[in-house]
């Protein structure tokens, strides 16, 4: 019975750990039930939490708070639309771009580029493209492994230059430094001046018209050059007053079809830009271009994602259902722990009589609950991994992004251990309240 005495100071935790392991081994069936209950709750909760974490994350950490989408109302009074458009006309986009009132600004459009490899034995293929302006790369902090982006002068001169993705560089040039090489896009040759590192903002916030969770583009070209080369465009378009969206007259058409983003570094810059936008709208209204004098808007990244309801509603619902299931699992675990601890009342009474304090008994039982949580976390991690594999079977683009990262791995174990220890607090406290003399008399 000497092992029941309180150990010397400095080895208490090891002693509690040893006693907890012995206790769990004595009743493997009940121990297994508690671990499985915790694991099921953790697995369901972490599967849905991971999906929600990935889909609702910050697409550009540390930078997105400075990015804004200016929104104007160029449409006619009979358009019947109450929400400001998310895109701009060519005239307005070029005016805001050349005004250069932000730290950076980028005018852009999605497209499809037909790439012709140098190897005549290789077939041409279509790659997603982004036609944009020079500030796209510094504003969105695009990482480059070779070369650099183009300059504003290249936009003005309609230069035939290109920045390509790492994936396209691997496909065309086996991953080598391809700066200076040429790529044939449709019928036009472009010179590679930069190669990106793997980069994919999630969600695809800067152009939701091509898909909320679309992949990053494979080739980036100056917008002016792409329009001169008549490269195919992708994305949404809205016209009014008889506008047809005819490709030959898009620059003059009464249609919104371009995305525009501006970087504003502080509150003063935001206020100044709002003043500039309001003044611009008044000028356009006075000139007769705008039929309506509607207040402008500057929509941030998070505001845009919320307004467009980018995160699927069923993902949030599934998370709350899984969280409720986790709570039910913990309640069951509390019941199992209470039954287990109370069945050991005789042993605990003997320990109390031999000098162990309530604090010692309580600590041992809480450590025991923590071990259950750790084991439940390991098993729950496996269940979450299986759950995410099942989620990724869904062909939807958003489902394909679900994966466990380091923060989610840490969260799994921390949540499992803390939840189990909290679940064990009441059973441990209840077991410590039993008078030791009551059980000694029955021995």
Tab-separated table of C-alpha atoms in Angstrom:
chain	number	residue	atom	x	y	z
A	1	UNK	CA	0.000	0.000	0.000
A	2	UNK	CA	3.012	2.320	0.125
A	3	UNK	CA	2.299	3.483	-3.436
A	4	UNK	CA	-0.929	5.069	-2.169
A	5	UNK	CA	0.916	7.577	0.008
A	6	UNK	CA	1.456	11.121	-1.243
A	7	UNK	CA	4.729	11.286	-3.179
A	8	UNK	CA	7.484	13.793	-2.469
A	9	UNK	CA	7.216	17.287	-3.929
A	10	UNK	CA	8.555	17.441	-7.490
A	11	UNK	CA	7.226	14.101	-8.715
A	12	UNK	CA	3.543	14.645	-8.032
A	13	UNK	CA	2.520	14.816	-11.682
A	14	UNK	CA	4.397	11.627	-12.517
A	15	UNK	CA	2.754	9.927	-9.568
A	16	UNK	CA	-0.728	11.113	-10.612
A	17	UNK	CA	-0.004	9.982	-14.161
A	18	UNK	CA	1.049	6.507	-12.999
A	19	UNK	CA	-2.047	6.149	-10.809
A	20	UNK	CA	-4.296	7.351	-13.638
A	21	UNK	CA	-2.860	4.827	-16.093
A	22	UNK	CA	-3.318	2.017	-13.581
A	23	UNK	CA	-6.912	3.049	-13.017
A	24	UNK	CA	-7.685	3.168	-16.741
A	25	UNK	CA	-6.158	-0.288	-17.270
A	26	UNK	CA	-8.323	-1.826	-14.571
A	27	UNK	CA	-11.502	-1.254	-16.578
A	28	UNK	CA	-10.560	-1.304	-20.274
A	29	UNK	CA	-14.149	-1.532	-21.525
A	30	UNK	CA	-15.278	1.632	-19.748
A	31	UNK	CA	-12.050	3.393	-20.707
A	32	UNK	CA	-12.625	2.485	-24.355
A	33	UNK	CA	-16.190	3.793	-24.238
A	34	UNK	CA	-15.022	7.158	-22.878
A	35	UNK	CA	-12.237	7.469	-25.447
A	36	UNK	CA	-14.588	6.590	-28.307
A	37	UNK	CA	-17.199	9.094	-27.061
A	38	UNK	CA	-14.600	11.881	-27.037
A	39	UNK	CA	-13.149	10.768	-30.399
A	40	UNK	CA	-16.518	10.752	-32.154
A	41	UNK	CA	-17.275	14.279	-30.956
A	42	UNK	CA	-13.799	15.538	-31.818
A	43	UNK	CA	-13.817	13.872	-35.235
A	44	UNK	CA	-17.171	15.350	-36.260
A	45	UNK	CA	-16.376	18.777	-34.830
A	46	UNK	CA	-12.891	19.050	-36.350
A	47	UNK	CA	-14.053	17.860	-39.771
A	48	UNK	CA	-16.598	20.658	-40.051
A	49	UNK	CA	-14.425	23.223	-38.241
A	50	UNK	CA	-11.530	22.549	-40.627
A	51	UNK	CA	-13.782	22.991	-43.658
A	52	UNK	CA	-15.140	26.240	-42.208
A	53	UNK	CA	-11.616	27.408	-41.311
A	54	UNK	CA	-10.328	26.841	-44.852
A	55	UNK	CA	-13.308	28.336	-46.660
A	56	UNK	CA	-13.686	31.425	-44.455
A	57	UNK	CA	-10.009	32.202	-43.960
A	58	UNK	CA	-8.236	35.454	-44.758
A	59	UNK	CA	-7.136	35.189	-48.428
A	60	UNK	CA	-4.247	37.609	-47.895
A	61	UNK	CA	-3.213	37.616	-44.212
A	62	UNK	CA	-1.739	40.933	-43.153
A	63	UNK	CA	-2.717	42.654	-46.397
A	64	UNK	CA	-6.448	42.178	-46.981
A	65	UNK	CA	-7.388	44.860	-44.417
A	66	UNK	CA	-5.840	47.456	-46.718
A	67	UNK	CA	-7.599	46.377	-49.918
A	68	UNK	CA	-10.862	47.901	-51.143
A	69	UNK	CA	-13.179	47.571	-54.119
A	70	UNK	CA	-14.524	50.985	-55.265
A	71	UNK	CA	-18.152	50.685	-56.360
A	72	UNK	CA	-20.027	53.176	-58.532
A	73	UNK	CA	-23.500	53.365	-60.095
A	74	UNK	CA	-23.208	54.084	-63.843
A	75	UNK	CA	-26.401	52.205	-64.778
A	76	UNK	CA	-29.552	53.843	-66.053
A	77	UNK	CA	-32.527	54.595	-63.809
A	78	UNK	CA	-34.598	51.817	-65.342
A	79	UNK	CA	-32.038	49.091	-64.551
A	80	UNK	CA	-34.066	48.164	-61.463
A	81	UNK	CA	-30.943	47.198	-59.478
A	82	UNK	CA	-30.603	48.325	-55.867
A	83	UNK	CA	-27.149	46.919	-55.090
A	84	UNK	CA	-24.123	48.725	-56.482
A	85	UNK	CA	-22.342	46.672	-59.162
A	86	UNK	CA	-19.152	44.848	-58.229
A	87	UNK	CA	-17.503	45.718	-61.545
A	88	UNK	CA	-16.692	48.853	-63.542
A	89	UNK	CA	-16.976	50.064	-67.113
A	90	UNK	CA	-13.810	50.467	-69.151
A	91	UNK	CA	-14.103	54.265	-68.959
A	92	UNK	CA	-14.476	54.328	-65.177
A	93	UNK	CA	-11.836	51.662	-64.614
A	94	UNK	CA	-9.253	53.521	-66.670
A	95	UNK	CA	-10.125	56.818	-64.992
A	96	UNK	CA	-9.637	55.393	-61.486
A	97	UNK	CA	-6.478	53.556	-62.548
A	98	UNK	CA	-4.837	56.652	-64.010
A	99	UNK	CA	-5.947	58.818	-61.084
A	100	UNK	CA	-3.598	56.703	-58.916
A	101	UNK	CA	-5.110	57.872	-55.607
A	102	UNK	CA	-4.107	54.731	-53.652
A	103	UNK	CA	-0.796	53.173	-52.696
A	104	UNK	CA	-1.476	50.639	-55.441
A	105	UNK	CA	-4.401	50.035	-57.782
A	106	UNK	CA	-5.135	47.295	-60.294
A	107	UNK	CA	-7.691	47.007	-63.083
A	108	UNK	CA	-8.260	43.445	-64.230
A	109	UNK	CA	-10.267	40.868	-66.098
A	110	UNK	CA	-10.330	37.069	-66.216
A	111	UNK	CA	-9.682	35.248	-69.452
A	112	UNK	CA	-8.805	32.009	-71.221
A	113	UNK	CA	-5.519	31.705	-73.058
A	114	UNK	CA	-4.718	29.048	-75.628
A	115	UNK	CA	-1.071	28.107	-75.080
A	116	UNK	CA	1.025	26.627	-77.884
A	117	UNK	CA	4.090	24.763	-76.517
A	118	UNK	CA	7.423	25.061	-78.335
A	119	UNK	CA	7.526	21.301	-78.778
A	120	UNK	CA	5.599	20.601	-82.012
A	121	UNK	CA	4.678	17.168	-80.659
A	122	UNK	CA	2.764	18.737	-77.750
A	123	UNK	CA	-0.834	19.799	-78.218
A	124	UNK	CA	-2.100	23.298	-77.485
A	125	UNK	CA	-4.086	23.690	-74.287
A	126	UNK	CA	-6.252	26.307	-72.604
A	127	UNK	CA	-5.019	27.947	-69.395
A	128	UNK	CA	-6.844	30.370	-67.102
A	129	UNK	CA	-5.482	33.877	-67.572
A	130	UNK	CA	-5.624	37.211	-65.768
A	131	UNK	CA	-5.375	40.434	-67.767
A	132	UNK	CA	-4.384	43.158	-65.329
A	133	UNK	CA	-2.218	46.183	-64.641
A	134	UNK	CA	1.275	46.487	-63.186
A	135	UNK	CA	0.292	47.031	-59.520
A	136	UNK	CA	-1.424	43.636	-59.302
A	137	UNK	CA	1.780	41.971	-58.099
A	138	UNK	CA	2.923	44.356	-55.335
A	139	UNK	CA	-0.642	45.066	-54.153
A	140	UNK	CA	-1.540	41.396	-53.712
A	141	UNK	CA	1.973	40.523	-52.526
A	142	UNK	CA	2.349	37.873	-55.249
A	143	UNK	CA	5.489	35.769	-54.561
A	144	UNK	CA	7.926	35.437	-57.485
A	145	UNK	CA	10.699	32.855	-57.787
A	146	UNK	CA	12.200	34.235	-61.032
A	147	UNK	CA	12.136	37.686	-62.583
A	148	UNK	CA	9.587	40.351	-61.739
A	149	UNK	CA	6.274	41.867	-62.749
A	150	UNK	CA	5.953	44.507	-65.441
A	151	UNK	CA	5.995	48.288	-64.995
A	152	UNK	CA	3.246	50.869	-65.574
A	153	UNK	CA	5.029	51.879	-68.771
A	154	UNK	CA	4.428	48.370	-70.128
A	155	UNK	CA	0.694	48.900	-69.613
A	156	UNK	CA	0.816	52.156	-71.534
A	157	UNK	CA	2.976	50.695	-74.305
A	158	UNK	CA	0.853	47.515	-74.558
A	159	UNK	CA	3.993	45.455	-74.132
A	160	UNK	CA	3.891	41.749	-74.941
A	161	UNK	CA	5.180	40.550	-71.577
A	162	UNK	CA	3.877	37.831	-69.256
A	163	UNK	CA	4.199	36.491	-65.738
A	164	UNK	CA	3.432	32.787	-65.461
A	165	UNK	CA	2.569	30.445	-62.603
A	166	UNK	CA	4.906	27.811	-61.227
A	167	UNK	CA	2.564	25.119	-62.604
A	168	UNK	CA	2.713	26.515	-66.143
A	169	UNK	CA	6.474	26.957	-65.876
A	170	UNK	CA	6.792	23.295	-64.884
A	171	UNK	CA	4.622	22.230	-67.810
A	172	UNK	CA	6.347	24.326	-70.462
A	173	UNK	CA	9.927	24.698	-69.221
A	174	UNK	CA	10.428	21.835	-66.714
A	175	UNK	CA	10.616	24.322	-63.850
A	176	UNK	CA	13.742	26.107	-65.101
A	177	UNK	CA	14.266	29.856	-65.001
A	178	UNK	CA	12.225	30.756	-68.076
A	179	UNK	CA	12.672	34.535	-67.871
A	180	UNK	CA	13.369	35.756	-71.409
A	181	UNK	CA	11.665	32.785	-73.069
A	182	UNK	CA	8.628	33.273	-75.296
A	183	UNK	CA	5.113	31.854	-75.020
A	184	UNK	CA	2.666	31.812	-77.867
A	185	UNK	CA	-0.774	32.795	-76.598
A	186	UNK	CA	-3.459	32.381	-79.257
A	187	UNK	CA	-1.706	33.998	-82.222
A	188	UNK	CA	0.492	36.397	-80.234
A	189	UNK	CA	3.943	35.855	-78.737
A	190	UNK	CA	4.619	37.103	-75.181
A	191	UNK	CA	7.985	37.277	-73.435
A	192	UNK	CA	8.187	35.768	-69.932
A	193	UNK	CA	9.508	38.334	-67.447
A	194	UNK	CA	8.462	36.621	-64.202
A	195	UNK	CA	7.639	33.215	-62.726
A	196	UNK	CA	5.500	32.972	-59.613
A	197	UNK	CA	5.870	30.684	-56.653
A	198	UNK	CA	2.766	28.567	-55.909
A	199	UNK	CA	0.071	31.104	-54.979
A	200	UNK	CA	-3.656	30.684	-54.457
A	201	UNK	CA	-5.711	33.139	-52.370
A	202	UNK	CA	-8.696	31.364	-50.804
A	203	UNK	CA	-11.380	32.498	-51.546
A	204	UNK	CA	-10.654	33.931	-55.013
A	205	UNK	CA	-11.732	37.342	-53.683
A	206	UNK	CA	-10.345	39.643	-56.380
A	207	UNK	CA	-12.700	38.235	-59.035
A	208	UNK	CA	-15.615	36.217	-57.702
A	209	UNK	CA	-17.269	36.238	-61.134
A	210	UNK	CA	-15.022	33.350	-62.248
A	211	UNK	CA	-15.799	31.303	-59.128
A	212	UNK	CA	-15.615	31.867	-55.381
A	213	UNK	CA	-12.927	29.198	-55.000
A	214	UNK	CA	-11.365	29.272	-58.448
A	215	UNK	CA	-7.690	28.406	-58.772
A	216	UNK	CA	-5.158	31.156	-59.313
A	217	UNK	CA	-4.507	31.873	-62.986
A	218	UNK	CA	-1.618	30.342	-64.934
A	219	UNK	CA	-0.657	33.375	-67.019
A	220	UNK	CA	-0.837	37.103	-66.268
A	221	UNK	CA	-0.755	39.635	-69.103
A	222	UNK	CA	-1.120	43.426	-69.320
A	223	UNK	CA	-4.812	44.231	-69.737
A	224	UNK	CA	-4.135	46.650	-72.578
A	225	UNK	CA	-2.018	44.077	-74.415
A	226	UNK	CA	-4.671	41.379	-73.999
A	227	UNK	CA	-7.352	43.668	-75.394
A	228	UNK	CA	-5.151	44.603	-78.364
A	229	UNK	CA	-4.502	40.908	-79.062
A	230	UNK	CA	-8.265	40.178	-78.772
A	231	UNK	CA	-7.719	37.436	-76.203
A	232	UNK	CA	-10.900	35.728	-74.934
A	233	UNK	CA	-12.309	37.054	-71.661
A	234	UNK	CA	-14.149	35.239	-68.874
A	235	UNK	CA	-16.368	36.462	-66.066
A	236	UNK	CA	-19.605	38.327	-65.594
A	237	UNK	CA	-20.921	41.266	-67.557
A	238	UNK	CA	-23.940	43.525	-67.100
A	239	UNK	CA	-25.144	45.969	-69.761
A	240	UNK	CA	-27.903	48.586	-69.955
A	241	UNK	CA	-29.287	51.211	-72.347
A	242	UNK	CA	-29.045	48.875	-75.304
A	243	UNK	CA	-25.505	47.694	-74.606
A	244	UNK	CA	-24.880	44.269	-76.098
A	245	UNK	CA	-21.452	43.370	-74.770
A	246	UNK	CA	-20.109	43.059	-78.314
A	247	UNK	CA	-16.401	42.176	-78.044
A	248	UNK	CA	-15.481	44.652	-80.771
A	249	UNK	CA	-16.912	47.585	-78.825
A	250	UNK	CA	-16.485	46.646	-75.174
A	251	UNK	CA	-14.381	49.677	-74.274
A	252	UNK	CA	-17.192	52.068	-75.223
A	253	UNK	CA	-20.180	49.886	-74.308
A	254	UNK	CA	-22.493	50.756	-71.381
A	255	UNK	CA	-21.468	47.608	-69.530
A	256	UNK	CA	-19.680	46.782	-66.274
A	257	UNK	CA	-17.174	43.957	-66.792
A	258	UNK	CA	-13.864	44.887	-65.133
A	259	UNK	CA	-12.688	44.405	-61.559
A	260	UNK	CA	-10.833	47.188	-59.781
A	261	UNK	CA	-8.993	47.084	-56.451
A	262	UNK	CA	-7.129	49.794	-54.572
A	263	UNK	CA	-4.752	49.624	-51.615
A	264	UNK	CA	-5.399	52.209	-48.892
A	265	UNK	CA	-3.035	51.919	-45.951
A	266	UNK	CA	-4.856	53.810	-43.196
A	267	UNK	CA	-8.119	55.487	-42.196
A	268	UNK	CA	-7.006	58.852	-43.574
A	269	UNK	CA	-6.312	57.300	-46.988
A	270	UNK	CA	-9.730	55.627	-46.955
A	271	UNK	CA	-11.482	58.927	-46.134
A	272	UNK	CA	-9.561	60.766	-48.843
A	273	UNK	CA	-10.435	58.114	-51.424
A	274	UNK	CA	-14.117	58.285	-50.527
A	275	UNK	CA	-14.000	62.035	-51.107
A	276	UNK	CA	-12.296	61.476	-54.450
A	277	UNK	CA	-14.924	58.898	-55.525
A	278	UNK	CA	-17.813	61.165	-54.567
A	279	UNK	CA	-16.256	63.998	-56.550
A	280	UNK	CA	-15.727	61.738	-59.551
A	281	UNK	CA	-19.383	60.652	-59.541
A	282	UNK	CA	-20.568	64.261	-59.369
A	283	UNK	CA	-18.374	65.089	-62.363
A	284	UNK	CA	-19.765	62.168	-64.376
A	285	UNK	CA	-23.333	63.107	-63.434
A	286	UNK	CA	-22.766	66.718	-64.463
A	287	UNK	CA	-21.286	65.527	-67.767
A	288	UNK	CA	-24.366	63.385	-68.445
A	289	UNK	CA	-22.656	59.987	-68.250
A	290	UNK	CA	-24.396	59.020	-65.007
A	291	UNK	CA	-28.169	59.281	-64.883
A	292	UNK	CA	-28.247	58.768	-61.116
A	293	UNK	CA	-26.357	60.507	-58.337
A	294	UNK	CA	-25.972	57.481	-56.060
A	295	UNK	CA	-23.552	57.375	-53.092
A	296	UNK	CA	-20.389	55.413	-53.784
A	297	UNK	CA	-18.975	52.579	-51.684
A	298	UNK	CA	-15.585	51.208	-50.711
A	299	UNK	CA	-15.985	47.528	-49.909
A	300	UNK	CA	-13.216	45.714	-48.088
A	301	UNK	CA	-12.248	42.097	-48.665
A	302	UNK	CA	-14.096	40.715	-45.636
A	303	UNK	CA	-17.129	42.886	-46.350
A	304	UNK	CA	-17.251	41.643	-49.940
A	305	UNK	CA	-17.034	37.989	-48.922
A	306	UNK	CA	-19.805	38.459	-46.373
A	307	UNK	CA	-22.009	40.406	-48.784
A	308	UNK	CA	-21.607	37.814	-51.520
A	309	UNK	CA	-22.152	34.981	-49.002
A	310	UNK	CA	-19.052	33.229	-50.282
A	311	UNK	CA	-18.866	30.699	-47.426
A	312	UNK	CA	-21.560	28.071	-48.146
A	313	UNK	CA	-24.383	28.255	-45.605
A	314	UNK	CA	-24.520	24.486	-45.217
A	315	UNK	CA	-20.891	24.472	-44.006
A	316	UNK	CA	-21.775	26.776	-41.105
A	317	UNK	CA	-24.862	24.696	-40.298
A	318	UNK	CA	-22.854	21.478	-40.351
A	319	UNK	CA	-20.329	22.977	-37.943
A	320	UNK	CA	-22.981	23.967	-35.407
A	321	UNK	CA	-24.622	20.545	-35.670
A	322	UNK	CA	-21.243	18.884	-35.126
A	323	UNK	CA	-20.546	21.181	-32.151
A	324	UNK	CA	-23.890	20.170	-30.627
A	325	UNK	CA	-23.000	16.504	-31.189
A	326	UNK	CA	-19.651	17.109	-29.460
A	327	UNK	CA	-21.469	18.539	-26.434
A	328	UNK	CA	-23.699	15.439	-26.316
A	329	UNK	CA	-20.590	13.233	-26.442
A	330	UNK	CA	-19.044	15.193	-23.564
A	331	UNK	CA	-22.223	14.849	-21.501
A	332	UNK	CA	-22.069	11.090	-22.016
A	333	UNK	CA	-18.401	11.147	-21.039
A	334	UNK	CA	-19.264	13.018	-17.840
A	335	UNK	CA	-21.775	10.304	-16.973
A	336	UNK	CA	-19.266	7.535	-17.658
A	337	UNK	CA	-16.545	9.267	-15.627
A	338	UNK	CA	-18.936	9.866	-12.741
A	339	UNK	CA	-19.910	6.194	-12.683
A	340	UNK	CA	-16.260	5.122	-12.869
A	341	UNK	CA	-15.038	7.475	-10.161
A	342	UNK	CA	-17.878	6.664	-7.785
A	343	UNK	CA	-17.210	2.913	-8.171
A	344	UNK	CA	-13.710	3.641	-6.889
A	345	UNK	CA	-14.996	5.386	-3.782
A	346	UNK	CA	-13.612	2.623	-1.545
A	347	UNK	CA	-10.101	2.944	-2.957
A	348	UNK	CA	-10.244	6.716	-2.733
A	349	UNK	CA	-11.452	6.470	0.886
A	350	UNK	CA	-8.455	4.305	1.783
A	351	UNK	CA	-6.097	6.819	0.165
A	352	UNK	CA	-7.704	9.634	2.111
A	353	UNK	CA	-7.303	7.682	5.363
A	354	UNK	CA	-3.610	7.113	4.598
A	355	UNK	CA	-3.023	10.856	4.292
A	356	UNK	CA	-3.842	11.799	0.707
A	357	UNK	CA	-5.597	15.163	0.539
A	358	UNK	CA	-8.648	16.022	-1.517
A	359	UNK	CA	-6.318	18.028	-3.714
A	360	UNK	CA	-4.264	14.909	-4.475
A	361	UNK	CA	-7.336	12.834	-5.287
A	362	UNK	CA	-8.813	15.603	-7.434
A	363	UNK	CA	-5.535	16.092	-9.338
A	364	UNK	CA	-5.223	12.377	-10.081
A	365	UNK	CA	-8.771	12.144	-11.417
A	366	UNK	CA	-8.335	15.240	-13.594
A	367	UNK	CA	-5.084	13.797	-14.990
A	368	UNK	CA	-7.015	10.625	-15.751
A	369	UNK	CA	-9.571	12.687	-17.665
A	370	UNK	CA	-6.734	14.391	-19.551
A	371	UNK	CA	-5.323	11.015	-20.656
A	372	UNK	CA	-8.758	10.075	-21.959
A	373	UNK	CA	-8.832	13.381	-23.854
A	374	UNK	CA	-5.374	12.796	-25.343
A	375	UNK	CA	-6.294	9.305	-26.512
A	376	UNK	CA	-9.635	10.615	-27.793
A	377	UNK	CA	-7.787	13.369	-29.659
A	378	UNK	CA	-5.513	10.866	-31.430
A	379	UNK	CA	-8.468	8.715	-32.462
A	380	UNK	CA	-10.541	11.817	-33.283
A	381	UNK	CA	-7.750	13.094	-35.527
A	382	UNK	CA	-7.947	9.882	-37.520
A	383	UNK	CA	-11.723	10.197	-37.772
A	384	UNK	CA	-11.381	13.843	-38.869
A	385	UNK	CA	-8.871	12.826	-41.549
A	386	UNK	CA	-11.301	10.192	-42.844
A	387	UNK	CA	-14.134	12.731	-42.668
A	388	UNK	CA	-12.188	15.237	-44.760
A	389	UNK	CA	-11.431	12.556	-47.346
A	390	UNK	CA	-15.170	11.937	-47.614
A	391	UNK	CA	-15.795	15.700	-47.898
A	392	UNK	CA	-13.318	15.924	-50.764
A	393	UNK	CA	-15.231	13.309	-52.724
A	394	UNK	CA	-17.715	16.114	-53.398
A	395	UNK	CA	-16.867	17.540	-56.853
A	396	UNK	CA	-17.575	21.092	-55.655
A	397	UNK	CA	-14.447	23.288	-55.780
A	398	UNK	CA	-14.869	24.444	-52.188
A	399	UNK	CA	-14.950	20.836	-50.926
A	400	UNK	CA	-11.642	20.094	-52.653
A	401	UNK	CA	-9.874	22.625	-50.420
A	402	UNK	CA	-10.645	20.902	-47.113
A	403	UNK	CA	-7.448	19.703	-45.439
A	404	UNK	CA	-5.865	19.530	-42.000
A	405	UNK	CA	-3.124	22.099	-41.452
A	406	UNK	CA	-0.846	22.658	-38.453
A	407	UNK	CA	-3.216	25.056	-36.620
A	408	UNK	CA	-6.051	22.538	-36.957
A	409	UNK	CA	-3.839	19.691	-35.720
A	410	UNK	CA	-2.902	21.685	-32.630
A	411	UNK	CA	-6.527	22.731	-32.127
A	412	UNK	CA	-7.633	19.088	-32.259
A	413	UNK	CA	-5.429	18.021	-29.354
A	414	UNK	CA	-5.910	21.159	-27.276
A	415	UNK	CA	-9.689	21.004	-27.666
A	416	UNK	CA	-9.809	17.285	-26.912
A	417	UNK	CA	-7.681	17.476	-23.755
A	418	UNK	CA	-9.312	20.633	-22.394
A	419	UNK	CA	-12.821	19.353	-23.103
A	420	UNK	CA	-12.110	16.027	-21.390
A	421	UNK	CA	-10.539	17.695	-18.363
A	422	UNK	CA	-13.495	20.040	-18.070
A	423	UNK	CA	-15.828	17.072	-18.404
A	424	UNK	CA	-13.935	15.373	-15.575
A	425	UNK	CA	-14.138	18.304	-13.154
A	426	UNK	CA	-17.597	17.504	-11.783
A	427	UNK	CA	-17.056	13.718	-11.459
A	428	UNK	CA	-13.682	14.372	-9.766
A	429	UNK	CA	-15.169	16.931	-7.384
A	430	UNK	CA	-18.083	14.621	-6.607
A	431	UNK	CA	-15.762	11.696	-5.858
A	432	UNK	CA	-13.693	13.884	-3.504
A	433	UNK	CA	-16.773	14.755	-1.419
A	434	UNK	CA	-17.360	11.167	-0.236
A	435	UNK	CA	-16.369	10.867	3.504
A	436	UNK	CA	-13.484	8.359	3.794
A	437	UNK	CA	-14.817	6.916	7.074
A	438	UNK	CA	-18.020	5.782	5.376
A	439	UNK	CA	-16.121	3.392	3.104
A	440	UNK	CA	-13.552	2.278	5.701
A	441	UNK	CA	-16.357	0.916	7.850
A	442	UNK	CA	-17.546	-1.203	4.950
A	443	UNK	CA	-14.102	-2.701	4.264
